[in-house]
Amino acid sequence: MNRIRLFSTTTSLCRAGYSTVEPVHHLVPIRKSALKPGYKELLIPKDDIRSVGYKPKNIQHDRVNDYYENQLKSDLMLRLYEHDSETVIGSKLRPWETDSPYKLYRRARKPKGFYRPQKDIKPVTFKNVPELTSISINLYSKEALEESWVNISTRLQIAQITNAKPKRIYNKSNVLPWKVRQGKPCGCKVELVEEDMTQFLSTLTELVLPRIRTFKGISKKSGDKNGNITFGLNPDDIKFFPEIENFQDLYPNLFGFHITFKTSARTDDQARLLLSSLGLPFN
Amino acid sequence: MFKQFVRFKSISNTNASTQKVVNQLSALSASRKQPKLIKLSAQDLIKHQTIQNAWKLYSDKLARENRKMLKEQYESIYNAMEELKQFPELFEAAKDDVKAPFPLEMRIPTDFPPNQPWIYNYEK
């Protein structure tokens, strides 16, 4: 057999047989550049002090959380206690009957009165006392659609107020009369948890809301039926935040935003009770 | 007398309002704001981890105690209601859930409360 491969010969002719199994290394891409030793630091979990992304926790006394844990939790449990109450089962998808063979593989019908299945409402016990899980801030500015530099000011305003870096939000659809174009930056959002959340909450209830003259309280109609309550602040109200108030000449244009209190409460009534205990008024 | 030699004086073409936006952007960006990674010796690292573990144990213990207390409170509420079933009038009265929110005068405690903590002649 000719051992020297020539252009005139083919490889299959040189071999005794050939594999019918496709070679695996062609199918599974491995990014070897991500395995290089320089990236080893990034594998350290972020709560380890050796990690690059380490952020110290418990650096100050969290009085809102302490107040909730020591005082409000048992109060709320007592207020929301209902004797001999049972789980209220939310409306679920309705499967078809089995009387006809045509109904055999049909998709289940939508729940009555809703588009998607609803969660059950369990009675409040010591295990599921409602608590504030996060505060979500959403700022949409029309001005940013016309002048793109405006979005820098919106993000800086939110970053100053909340001590967290906001994310940009983008338009999702095209609406010509509003100058809305898909993919255009139009504001920012941020999700506050733990210490940032309680700090923002206490600033809001103690320094900002009491000084807004027109503020009559959060509307009782607000809520998404799942225990999340939203209200908005006008551009005029923003100047009461101490971070803005003392440097008003640095912020020539202020922007209003929406604040959503996300709670673990199952109904809006429970969420309202929780927020009223934390010092937020309702009308 | 030493005078620093300056080849070019940097001239910015930006006007004041543009400069303001540039400043805002630089305040927002992360460059030069990330604190340096602390280089701990092996001993310091062990110290740090020991403190962290101790704090974790302590806060776990507190949480466990709180949970236990809450459970006992719940059970006592339940037992009280069960006992009240002997007196239907009282039981019905106790079952009424009050929809009123918490009073707005209830404040989150502070480290430095005001000198006059309670207004005696308070009128709404």
mmCIF file of C-alpha atoms in Angstrom:
data_model
loop_
_atom_site.group_PDB
_atom_site.id
_atom_site.type_symbol
_atom_site.label_atom_id
_atom_site.label_comp_id
_atom_site.label_asym_id
_atom_site.label_seq_id
_atom_site.Cartn_x
_atom_site.Cartn_y
_atom_site.Cartn_z
ATOM 1 C CA MET A 1 0.000 0.000 0.000
ATOM 2 C CA ASN A 2 1.144 3.467 -0.813
ATOM 3 C CA ARG A 3 2.003 5.183 2.512
ATOM 4 C CA ILE A 4 2.788 8.532 0.982
ATOM 5 C CA ARG A 5 -0.317 10.538 0.467
ATOM 6 C CA LEU A 6 -0.609 12.061 -2.920
ATOM 7 C CA PHE A 7 -3.038 14.570 -4.264
ATOM 8 C CA SER A 8 -4.383 11.878 -6.510
ATOM 9 C CA THR A 9 -5.323 9.560 -3.600
ATOM 10 C CA THR A 10 -8.139 10.054 -1.096
ATOM 11 C CA THR A 11 -7.883 9.426 2.657
ATOM 12 C CA SER A 12 -10.714 6.930 2.735
ATOM 13 C CA LEU A 13 -8.820 4.684 0.360
ATOM 14 C CA CYS A 14 -5.790 4.616 2.679
ATOM 15 C CA ARG A 15 -7.833 3.471 5.703
ATOM 16 C CA ALA A 16 -9.091 0.036 6.538
ATOM 17 C CA GLY A 17 -12.467 1.362 7.681
ATOM 18 C CA TYR A 18 -14.118 4.519 8.799
ATOM 19 C CA SER A 19 -16.163 5.585 11.825
ATOM 20 C CA THR A 20 -19.838 6.315 11.372
ATOM 21 C CA VAL A 21 -19.862 8.329 14.617
ATOM 22 C CA GLU A 22 -19.501 12.032 14.144
ATOM 23 C CA PRO A 23 -16.486 13.447 16.020
ATOM 24 C CA VAL A 24 -17.631 14.991 19.291
ATOM 25 C CA HIS A 25 -15.122 17.798 19.448
ATOM 26 C CA HIS A 26 -16.692 19.424 16.433
ATOM 27 C CA LEU A 27 -20.145 19.499 17.998
ATOM 28 C CA VAL A 28 -19.441 20.777 21.502
ATOM 29 C CA PRO A 29 -17.887 24.229 21.469
ATOM 30 C CA ILE A 30 -15.582 24.828 24.407
ATOM 31 C CA ARG A 31 -14.491 28.396 24.993
ATOM 32 C CA LYS A 32 -10.973 27.660 26.097
ATOM 33 C CA SER A 33 -10.180 31.344 26.540
ATOM 34 C CA ALA A 34 -12.589 31.405 29.482
ATOM 35 C CA LEU A 35 -10.572 28.724 31.244
ATOM 36 C CA LYS A 36 -7.321 30.616 31.423
ATOM 37 C CA PRO A 37 -5.831 31.041 34.902
ATOM 38 C CA GLY A 38 -6.238 34.812 34.853
ATOM 39 C CA TYR A 39 -10.004 34.408 35.243
ATOM 40 C CA LYS A 40 -9.704 32.205 38.342
ATOM 41 C CA GLU A 41 -10.517 35.161 40.627
ATOM 42 C CA LEU A 42 -13.905 35.510 39.016
ATOM 43 C CA LEU A 43 -14.893 32.059 40.245
ATOM 44 C CA ILE A 44 -14.669 33.147 43.897
ATOM 45 C CA PRO A 45 -18.200 33.763 45.271
ATOM 46 C CA LYS A 46 -19.033 37.412 45.769
ATOM 47 C CA ASP A 47 -19.564 37.154 49.522
ATOM 48 C CA ASP A 48 -15.921 36.117 49.942
ATOM 49 C CA ILE A 49 -13.589 38.989 50.806
ATOM 50 C CA ARG A 50 -11.048 37.727 48.235
ATOM 51 C CA SER A 51 -13.543 38.239 45.421
ATOM 52 C CA VAL A 52 -13.292 41.266 43.143
ATOM 53 C CA GLY A 53 -17.014 41.913 43.504
ATOM 54 C CA TYR A 54 -17.047 41.765 47.307
ATOM 55 C CA LYS A 55 -19.407 44.259 48.901
ATOM 56 C CA PRO A 56 -19.383 44.485 52.700
ATOM 57 C CA LYS A 57 -22.724 43.840 54.363
ATOM 58 C CA ASN A 58 -24.137 44.814 57.771
ATOM 59 C CA ILE A 59 -22.053 47.960 57.811
ATOM 60 C CA GLN A 60 -24.669 49.920 59.709
ATOM 61 C CA HIS A 61 -27.604 49.422 62.008
ATOM 62 C CA ASP A 62 -30.706 48.670 59.953
ATOM 63 C CA ARG A 63 -33.386 50.150 62.155
ATOM 64 C CA VAL A 64 -36.290 49.535 59.754
ATOM 65 C CA ASN A 65 -35.475 45.830 59.603
ATOM 66 C CA ASP A 66 -35.010 45.647 63.380
ATOM 67 C CA TYR A 67 -38.357 47.360 63.918
ATOM 68 C CA TYR A 68 -40.035 44.946 61.535
ATOM 69 C CA GLU A 69 -38.469 41.844 63.078
ATOM 70 C CA ASN A 70 -38.967 42.805 66.719
ATOM 71 C CA GLN A 71 -42.259 44.643 66.609
ATOM 72 C CA LEU A 72 -44.242 44.615 63.397
ATOM 73 C CA LYS A 73 -43.998 40.948 62.502
ATOM 74 C CA SER A 74 -45.984 39.747 65.508
ATOM 75 C CA ASP A 75 -48.383 42.704 65.227
ATOM 76 C CA LEU A 76 -49.079 41.877 61.589
ATOM 77 C CA MET A 77 -49.554 38.209 62.381
ATOM 78 C CA LEU A 78 -52.123 39.112 65.025
ATOM 79 C CA ARG A 79 -53.914 41.577 62.762
ATOM 80 C CA LEU A 80 -54.084 39.161 59.841
ATOM 81 C CA TYR A 81 -55.047 36.136 61.906
ATOM 82 C CA GLU A 82 -58.337 34.519 60.928
ATOM 83 C CA HIS A 83 -59.581 31.617 62.943
ATOM 84 C CA ASP A 84 -60.431 28.376 61.112
ATOM 85 C CA SER A 85 -59.561 29.952 57.770
ATOM 86 C CA GLU A 86 -58.655 27.756 54.861
ATOM 87 C CA THR A 87 -56.659 28.193 51.678
ATOM 88 C CA VAL A 88 -58.577 30.117 49.018
ATOM 89 C CA ILE A 89 -57.826 28.300 45.795
ATOM 90 C CA GLY A 90 -57.297 30.631 42.854
ATOM 91 C CA SER A 91 -58.983 29.908 39.522
ATOM 92 C CA LYS A 92 -56.916 27.437 37.531
ATOM 93 C CA LEU A 93 -56.826 26.134 33.952
ATOM 94 C CA ARG A 94 -59.977 24.127 33.161
ATOM 95 C CA PRO A 95 -59.366 20.793 31.435
ATOM 96 C CA TRP A 96 -61.941 19.590 28.901
ATOM 97 C CA GLU A 97 -64.424 16.833 29.711
ATOM 98 C CA THR A 98 -63.717 13.267 28.639
ATOM 99 C CA ASP A 99 -67.092 12.632 26.943
ATOM 100 C CA SER A 100 -65.885 13.208 23.397
ATOM 101 C CA PRO A 101 -62.775 11.879 21.622
ATOM 102 C CA TYR A 102 -62.412 15.299 19.962
ATOM 103 C CA LYS A 103 -61.649 16.836 23.368
ATOM 104 C CA LEU A 104 -58.868 14.390 24.117
ATOM 105 C CA TYR A 105 -55.815 16.439 23.178
ATOM 106 C CA ARG A 106 -57.315 19.918 23.382
ATOM 107 C CA ARG A 107 -55.414 22.544 25.279
ATOM 108 C CA ALA A 108 -56.988 23.327 28.682
ATOM 109 C CA ARG A 109 -59.332 26.330 28.811
ATOM 110 C CA LYS A 110 -58.288 29.589 30.429
ATOM 111 C CA PRO A 111 -59.259 30.096 34.088
ATOM 112 C CA LYS A 112 -62.559 31.879 34.625
ATOM 113 C CA GLY A 113 -62.126 35.646 34.481
ATOM 114 C CA PHE A 114 -58.354 35.544 34.016
ATOM 115 C CA TYR A 115 -55.819 34.869 31.299
ATOM 116 C CA ARG A 116 -53.457 32.794 33.416
ATOM 117 C CA PRO A 117 -53.891 30.539 36.448
ATOM 118 C CA GLN A 118 -54.107 32.360 39.767
ATOM 119 C CA LYS A 119 -52.129 31.523 42.889
ATOM 120 C CA ASP A 120 -53.785 30.167 46.031
ATOM 121 C CA ILE A 121 -54.203 32.479 49.004
ATOM 122 C CA LYS A 122 -53.001 30.705 52.118
ATOM 123 C CA PRO A 123 -53.997 31.859 55.610
ATOM 124 C CA VAL A 124 -51.356 33.955 57.360
ATOM 125 C CA THR A 125 -49.450 31.978 59.959
ATOM 126 C CA PHE A 126 -46.114 32.456 61.688
ATOM 127 C CA LYS A 127 -44.466 31.075 58.551
ATOM 128 C CA ASN A 128 -45.757 33.555 55.986
ATOM 129 C CA VAL A 129 -46.151 36.932 57.643
ATOM 130 C CA PRO A 130 -46.038 39.488 54.807
ATOM 131 C CA GLU A 131 -42.796 41.370 54.428
ATOM 132 C CA LEU A 132 -41.316 43.943 52.098
ATOM 133 C CA THR A 133 -39.077 42.050 49.666
ATOM 134 C CA SER A 134 -37.894 44.846 47.396
ATOM 135 C CA ILE A 135 -38.590 48.327 46.097
ATOM 136 C CA SER A 136 -38.498 48.753 42.355
ATOM 137 C CA ILE A 137 -38.041 52.206 40.848
ATOM 138 C CA ASN A 138 -38.967 52.890 37.268
ATOM 139 C CA LEU A 139 -38.299 56.200 35.533
ATOM 140 C CA TYR A 140 -39.651 56.855 32.052
ATOM 141 C CA SER A 141 -38.766 60.187 30.536
ATOM 142 C CA LYS A 142 -40.209 61.580 27.326
ATOM 143 C CA GLU A 143 -37.446 64.184 27.183
ATOM 144 C CA ALA A 144 -34.860 61.434 26.769
ATOM 145 C CA LEU A 145 -36.513 60.474 23.498
ATOM 146 C CA GLU A 146 -35.756 63.861 21.978
ATOM 147 C CA GLU A 147 -32.398 64.586 23.600
ATOM 148 C CA SER A 148 -30.388 61.470 24.367
ATOM 149 C CA TRP A 149 -28.108 63.214 26.891
ATOM 150 C CA VAL A 150 -31.126 63.656 29.174
ATOM 151 C CA ASN A 151 -30.929 59.981 30.036
ATOM 152 C CA ILE A 152 -27.608 60.615 31.773
ATOM 153 C CA SER A 153 -29.295 63.052 34.162
ATOM 154 C CA THR A 154 -32.133 60.620 34.874
ATOM 155 C CA ARG A 155 -29.721 57.850 35.739
ATOM 156 C CA LEU A 156 -27.594 60.094 37.905
ATOM 157 C CA GLN A 157 -30.649 61.320 39.787
ATOM 158 C CA ILE A 158 -31.775 57.770 40.580
ATOM 159 C CA ALA A 159 -28.228 56.679 41.463
ATOM 160 C CA GLN A 160 -27.886 59.595 43.900
ATOM 161 C CA ILE A 161 -31.231 58.964 45.553
ATOM 162 C CA THR A 162 -30.990 55.185 45.866
ATOM 163 C CA ASN A 163 -27.279 54.372 46.250
ATOM 164 C CA ALA A 164 -27.609 51.749 43.507
ATOM 165 C CA LYS A 165 -26.603 51.831 39.875
ATOM 166 C CA PRO A 166 -29.672 52.022 37.643
ATOM 167 C CA LYS A 167 -30.111 50.135 34.404
ATOM 168 C CA ARG A 168 -31.164 51.821 31.189
ATOM 169 C CA ILE A 169 -34.564 50.961 29.767
ATOM 170 C CA TYR A 170 -35.361 50.936 26.070
ATOM 171 C CA ASN A 171 -38.489 51.459 24.020
ATOM 172 C CA LYS A 172 -40.077 48.202 22.926
ATOM 173 C CA SER A 173 -42.281 49.397 20.110
ATOM 174 C CA ASN A 174 -42.626 52.048 17.427
ATOM 175 C CA VAL A 175 -45.217 54.758 17.996
ATOM 176 C CA LEU A 176 -44.586 57.594 15.562
ATOM 177 C CA PRO A 177 -46.722 60.413 17.064
ATOM 178 C CA TRP A 178 -44.949 59.976 20.433
ATOM 179 C CA LYS A 179 -41.515 59.777 18.783
ATOM 180 C CA VAL A 180 -41.175 56.325 20.323
ATOM 181 C CA ARG A 181 -38.717 54.159 18.404
ATOM 182 C CA GLN A 182 -37.789 50.607 19.164
ATOM 183 C CA GLY A 183 -34.479 50.266 20.995
ATOM 184 C CA LYS A 184 -34.249 53.923 21.986
ATOM 185 C CA PRO A 185 -33.155 54.577 25.609
ATOM 186 C CA CYS A 186 -36.060 56.160 27.494
ATOM 187 C CA GLY A 187 -35.227 56.157 31.197
ATOM 188 C CA CYS A 188 -33.915 53.828 33.830
ATOM 189 C CA LYS A 189 -34.927 51.328 36.469
ATOM 190 C CA VAL A 190 -33.449 49.963 39.654
ATOM 191 C CA GLU A 191 -34.378 47.230 42.098
ATOM 192 C CA LEU A 192 -33.532 47.934 45.734
ATOM 193 C CA VAL A 193 -33.106 45.143 48.266
ATOM 194 C CA GLU A 194 -32.065 44.854 51.905
ATOM 195 C CA GLU A 195 -30.119 47.832 53.238
ATOM 196 C CA ASP A 196 -30.593 50.103 50.240
ATOM 197 C CA MET A 197 -34.299 49.347 50.342
ATOM 198 C CA THR A 198 -34.767 50.155 54.024
ATOM 199 C CA GLN A 199 -32.633 53.292 53.699
ATOM 200 C CA PHE A 200 -34.737 54.500 50.773
ATOM 201 C CA LEU A 201 -37.952 53.651 52.621
ATOM 202 C CA SER A 202 -37.017 55.598 55.730
ATOM 203 C CA THR A 203 -35.893 58.591 53.654
ATOM 204 C CA LEU A 204 -39.187 58.489 51.795
ATOM 205 C CA THR A 205 -41.426 58.214 54.853
ATOM 206 C CA GLU A 206 -39.526 60.599 57.106
ATOM 207 C CA LEU A 207 -38.052 63.279 54.879
ATOM 208 C CA VAL A 208 -39.810 63.357 51.526
ATOM 209 C CA LEU A 209 -43.485 62.484 51.838
ATOM 210 C CA PRO A 210 -44.231 64.656 54.927
ATOM 211 C CA ARG A 211 -42.972 67.722 53.072
ATOM 212 C CA ILE A 212 -44.980 67.248 49.889
ATOM 213 C CA ARG A 213 -47.943 69.546 50.419
ATOM 214 C CA THR A 214 -50.148 68.055 47.752
ATOM 215 C CA PHE A 215 -49.531 64.482 48.839
ATOM 216 C CA LYS A 216 -52.694 62.944 50.253
ATOM 217 C CA GLY A 217 -51.420 59.387 50.531
ATOM 218 C CA ILE A 218 -51.055 56.423 48.212
ATOM 219 C CA SER A 219 -54.261 55.608 46.371
ATOM 220 C CA LYS A 220 -56.162 52.655 47.791
ATOM 221 C CA LYS A 221 -56.924 51.558 44.256
ATOM 222 C CA SER A 222 -53.251 50.965 43.575
ATOM 223 C CA GLY A 223 -52.051 47.366 43.467
ATOM 224 C CA ASP A 224 -51.695 44.476 41.062
ATOM 225 C CA LYS A 225 -53.829 41.998 43.087
ATOM 226 C CA ASN A 226 -50.644 40.147 44.023
ATOM 227 C CA GLY A 227 -49.516 42.343 46.893
ATOM 228 C CA ASN A 228 -47.380 44.831 44.944
ATOM 229 C CA ILE A 229 -48.291 48.489 45.351
ATOM 230 C CA THR A 230 -47.172 51.342 43.126
ATOM 231 C CA PHE A 231 -47.295 55.099 43.339
ATOM 232 C CA GLY A 232 -45.579 57.943 41.550
ATOM 233 C CA LEU A 233 -43.628 61.052 42.460
ATOM 234 C CA ASN A 234 -43.736 64.270 40.413
ATOM 235 C CA PRO A 235 -40.590 66.124 39.337
ATOM 236 C CA ASP A 236 -41.471 68.828 41.902
ATOM 237 C CA ASP A 237 -41.441 66.290 44.735
ATOM 238 C CA ILE A 238 -37.982 64.969 43.950
ATOM 239 C CA LYS A 239 -36.269 68.061 45.332
ATOM 240 C CA PHE A 240 -37.169 66.981 48.865
ATOM 241 C CA PHE A 241 -34.718 64.096 48.745
ATOM 242 C CA PRO A 242 -31.760 65.304 50.843
ATOM 243 C CA GLU A 243 -29.246 64.226 48.168
ATOM 244 C CA ILE A 244 -30.934 66.554 45.661
ATOM 245 C CA GLU A 245 -32.069 69.284 48.032
ATOM 246 C CA ASN A 246 -28.599 70.393 49.049
ATOM 247 C CA PHE A 247 -27.193 70.440 45.503
ATOM 248 C CA GLN A 248 -30.078 71.871 43.544
ATOM 249 C CA ASP A 249 -27.876 73.810 41.122
ATOM 250 C CA LEU A 250 -26.280 70.538 39.999
ATOM 251 C CA TYR A 251 -29.663 69.151 38.992
ATOM 252 C CA PRO A 252 -31.300 71.692 36.681
ATOM 253 C CA ASN A 253 -33.877 69.197 35.451
ATOM 254 C CA LEU A 254 -35.551 66.680 37.730
ATOM 255 C CA PHE A 255 -37.616 63.691 36.705
ATOM 256 C CA GLY A 256 -40.556 62.004 38.385
ATOM 257 C CA PHE A 257 -40.652 58.242 38.725
ATOM 258 C CA HIS A 258 -42.765 55.306 39.811
ATOM 259 C CA ILE A 259 -42.058 53.391 43.004
ATOM 260 C CA THR A 260 -43.302 49.818 43.370
ATOM 261 C CA PHE A 261 -43.293 48.174 46.776
ATOM 262 C CA LYS A 262 -42.958 44.449 46.210
ATOM 263 C CA THR A 263 -44.200 42.471 49.166
ATOM 264 C CA SER A 264 -44.644 38.813 49.968
ATOM 265 C CA ALA A 265 -48.284 39.504 50.864
ATOM 266 C CA ARG A 266 -50.789 37.558 48.802
ATOM 267 C CA THR A 267 -53.452 40.252 48.566
ATOM 268 C CA ASP A 268 -53.344 44.018 48.185
ATOM 269 C CA ASP A 269 -55.170 44.533 51.485
ATOM 270 C CA GLN A 270 -52.428 42.695 53.325
ATOM 271 C CA ALA A 271 -49.756 44.646 51.458
ATOM 272 C CA ARG A 272 -51.486 47.942 52.330
ATOM 273 C CA LEU A 273 -51.565 46.972 55.996
ATOM 274 C CA LEU A 274 -47.867 46.139 55.881
ATOM 275 C CA LEU A 275 -46.956 49.428 54.200
ATOM 276 C CA SER A 276 -49.119 51.427 56.608
ATOM 277 C CA SER A 277 -47.200 49.834 59.467
ATOM 278 C CA LEU A 278 -43.970 51.037 57.861
ATOM 279 C CA GLY A 279 -45.261 54.623 57.845
ATOM 280 C CA LEU A 280 -46.764 55.048 54.380
ATOM 281 C CA PRO A 281 -50.140 56.819 54.351
ATOM 282 C CA PHE A 282 -53.129 55.701 52.265
ATOM 283 C CA ASN A 283 -56.203 57.643 51.255
ATOM 284 C CA MET B 1 12.531 78.933 40.511
ATOM 285 C CA PHE B 2 11.010 75.748 39.160
ATOM 286 C CA LYS B 3 8.214 76.191 36.734
ATOM 287 C CA GLN B 4 6.485 73.251 35.151
ATOM 288 C CA PHE B 5 6.805 73.222 31.400
ATOM 289 C CA VAL B 6 3.487 73.001 29.654
ATOM 290 C CA ARG B 7 3.626 72.204 25.973
ATOM 291 C CA PHE B 8 -0.050 72.713 25.248
ATOM 292 C CA LYS B 9 -2.668 74.273 27.344
ATOM 293 C CA SER B 10 -5.665 71.989 27.149
ATOM 294 C CA ILE B 11 -8.539 73.847 25.623
ATOM 295 C CA SER B 12 -11.956 72.270 25.906
ATOM 296 C CA ASN B 13 -14.323 72.938 23.058
ATOM 297 C CA THR B 14 -17.303 72.160 25.223
ATOM 298 C CA ASN B 15 -19.572 74.858 26.516
ATOM 299 C CA ALA B 16 -20.749 75.012 30.121
ATOM 300 C CA SER B 17 -23.949 73.061 29.681
ATOM 301 C CA THR B 18 -22.216 70.262 27.798
ATOM 302 C CA GLN B 19 -19.513 70.150 30.460
ATOM 303 C CA LYS B 20 -22.232 69.712 33.066
ATOM 304 C CA VAL B 21 -23.534 66.615 31.287
ATOM 305 C CA VAL B 22 -19.986 65.282 30.915
ATOM 306 C CA ASN B 23 -19.478 65.735 34.646
ATOM 307 C CA GLN B 24 -22.728 63.933 35.328
ATOM 308 C CA LEU B 25 -21.612 61.044 33.155
ATOM 309 C CA SER B 26 -18.266 60.811 34.894
ATOM 310 C CA ALA B 27 -20.021 60.849 38.272
ATOM 311 C CA LEU B 28 -22.135 57.945 37.106
ATOM 312 C CA SER B 29 -19.435 55.844 35.489
ATOM 313 C CA ALA B 30 -17.550 53.253 37.491
ATOM 314 C CA SER B 31 -14.058 54.268 36.455
ATOM 315 C CA ARG B 32 -11.674 54.976 39.335
ATOM 316 C CA LYS B 33 -14.471 54.402 41.848
ATOM 317 C CA GLN B 34 -13.913 50.705 42.458
ATOM 318 C CA PRO B 35 -11.992 50.441 45.730
ATOM 319 C CA LYS B 36 -8.819 48.394 45.606
ATOM 320 C CA LEU B 37 -9.045 44.749 46.499
ATOM 321 C CA ILE B 38 -7.844 44.273 50.079
ATOM 322 C CA LYS B 39 -4.805 42.018 50.174
ATOM 323 C CA LEU B 40 -5.148 40.009 53.345
ATOM 324 C CA SER B 41 -2.409 37.866 54.817
ATOM 325 C CA ALA B 42 -3.313 34.291 55.706
ATOM 326 C CA GLN B 43 -3.717 35.240 59.361
ATOM 327 C CA ASP B 44 -5.938 38.201 58.599
ATOM 328 C CA LEU B 45 -8.048 36.088 56.300
ATOM 329 C CA ILE B 46 -8.572 33.500 59.031
ATOM 330 C CA LYS B 47 -9.466 36.285 61.461
ATOM 331 C CA HIS B 48 -11.956 37.740 59.009
ATOM 332 C CA GLN B 49 -13.546 34.368 58.287
ATOM 333 C CA THR B 50 -13.787 33.561 61.996
ATOM 334 C CA ILE B 51 -15.572 36.836 62.682
ATOM 335 C CA GLN B 52 -17.887 36.256 59.733
ATOM 336 C CA ASN B 53 -18.729 32.731 60.904
ATOM 337 C CA ALA B 54 -19.331 33.915 64.454
ATOM 338 C CA TRP B 55 -21.640 36.680 63.208
ATOM 339 C CA LYS B 56 -23.482 34.178 61.052
ATOM 340 C CA LEU B 57 -23.966 31.835 64.002
ATOM 341 C CA TYR B 58 -25.158 34.722 66.159
ATOM 342 C CA SER B 59 -27.649 36.032 63.616
ATOM 343 C CA ASP B 60 -28.879 32.473 62.937
ATOM 344 C CA LYS B 61 -29.462 32.026 66.650
ATOM 345 C CA LEU B 62 -31.388 35.309 66.846
ATOM 346 C CA ALA B 63 -33.504 34.340 63.831
ATOM 347 C CA ARG B 64 -34.238 30.939 65.345
ATOM 348 C CA GLU B 65 -35.305 32.516 68.625
ATOM 349 C CA ASN B 66 -37.520 35.006 66.804
ATOM 350 C CA ARG B 67 -39.126 32.242 64.792
ATOM 351 C CA LYS B 68 -39.756 30.195 67.919
ATOM 352 C CA MET B 69 -41.316 33.164 69.691
ATOM 353 C CA LEU B 70 -43.536 33.910 66.713
ATOM 354 C CA LYS B 71 -44.660 30.295 66.610
ATOM 355 C CA GLU B 72 -45.530 30.357 70.310
ATOM 356 C CA GLN B 73 -47.467 33.591 69.820
ATOM 357 C CA TYR B 74 -49.383 32.020 66.959
ATOM 358 C CA GLU B 75 -50.211 28.963 69.015
ATOM 359 C CA SER B 76 -51.410 31.096 71.911
ATOM 360 C CA ILE B 77 -53.664 33.091 69.553
ATOM 361 C CA TYR B 78 -55.062 29.806 68.261
ATOM 362 C CA ASN B 79 -55.610 28.399 71.752
ATOM 363 C CA ALA B 80 -57.284 31.603 72.933
ATOM 364 C CA MET B 81 -59.714 31.498 69.998
ATOM 365 C CA GLU B 82 -60.447 27.840 70.631
ATOM 366 C CA GLU B 83 -61.266 28.650 74.249
ATOM 367 C CA LEU B 84 -63.450 31.566 73.187
ATOM 368 C CA LYS B 85 -65.664 29.176 71.232
ATOM 369 C CA GLN B 86 -67.399 28.407 74.525
ATOM 370 C CA PHE B 87 -68.710 31.988 74.542
ATOM 371 C CA PRO B 88 -70.239 32.586 71.089
ATOM 372 C CA GLU B 89 -70.743 36.342 71.580
ATOM 373 C CA LEU B 90 -67.134 36.912 72.520
ATOM 374 C CA PHE B 91 -65.986 34.585 69.778
ATOM 375 C CA GLU B 92 -67.913 36.547 67.139
ATOM 376 C CA ALA B 93 -66.528 39.805 68.488
ATOM 377 C CA ALA B 94 -62.988 38.441 68.376
ATOM 378 C CA LYS B 95 -63.433 37.137 64.837
ATOM 379 C CA ASP B 96 -64.222 40.597 63.446
ATOM 380 C CA ASP B 97 -61.125 41.641 61.559
ATOM 381 C CA VAL B 98 -60.424 45.343 61.689
ATOM 382 C CA LYS B 99 -59.597 46.712 58.237
ATOM 383 C CA ALA B 100 -58.149 49.978 59.540
ATOM 384 C CA PRO B 101 -54.485 50.553 58.710
ATOM 385 C CA PHE B 102 -51.838 51.145 61.342
ATOM 386 C CA PRO B 103 -51.926 54.708 62.700
ATOM 387 C CA LEU B 104 -49.657 57.171 60.923
ATOM 388 C CA GLU B 105 -48.380 58.420 64.280
ATOM 389 C CA MET B 106 -46.573 55.101 64.751
ATOM 390 C CA ARG B 107 -42.961 55.867 63.960
ATOM 391 C CA ILE B 108 -39.923 53.733 63.339
ATOM 392 C CA PRO B 109 -37.750 54.065 66.474
ATOM 393 C CA THR B 110 -34.595 56.156 66.153
ATOM 394 C CA ASP B 111 -31.315 56.301 68.031
ATOM 395 C CA PHE B 112 -31.912 59.949 68.865
ATOM 396 C CA PRO B 113 -35.596 60.456 69.620
ATOM 397 C CA PRO B 114 -36.900 64.003 70.178
ATOM 398 C CA ASN B 115 -36.689 65.595 73.623
ATOM 399 C CA GLN B 116 -40.440 65.620 73.847
ATOM 400 C CA PRO B 117 -41.294 62.081 72.755
ATOM 401 C CA TRP B 118 -44.990 62.221 73.418
ATOM 402 C CA ILE B 119 -47.471 64.996 72.671
ATOM 403 C CA TYR B 120 -49.988 64.767 75.465
ATOM 404 C CA ASN B 121 -52.679 67.049 74.099
ATOM 405 C CA TYR B 122 -52.563 65.557 70.635
ATOM 406 C CA GLU B 123 -55.570 66.254 68.453
ATOM 407 C CA LYS B 124 -55.999 64.913 65.000
#
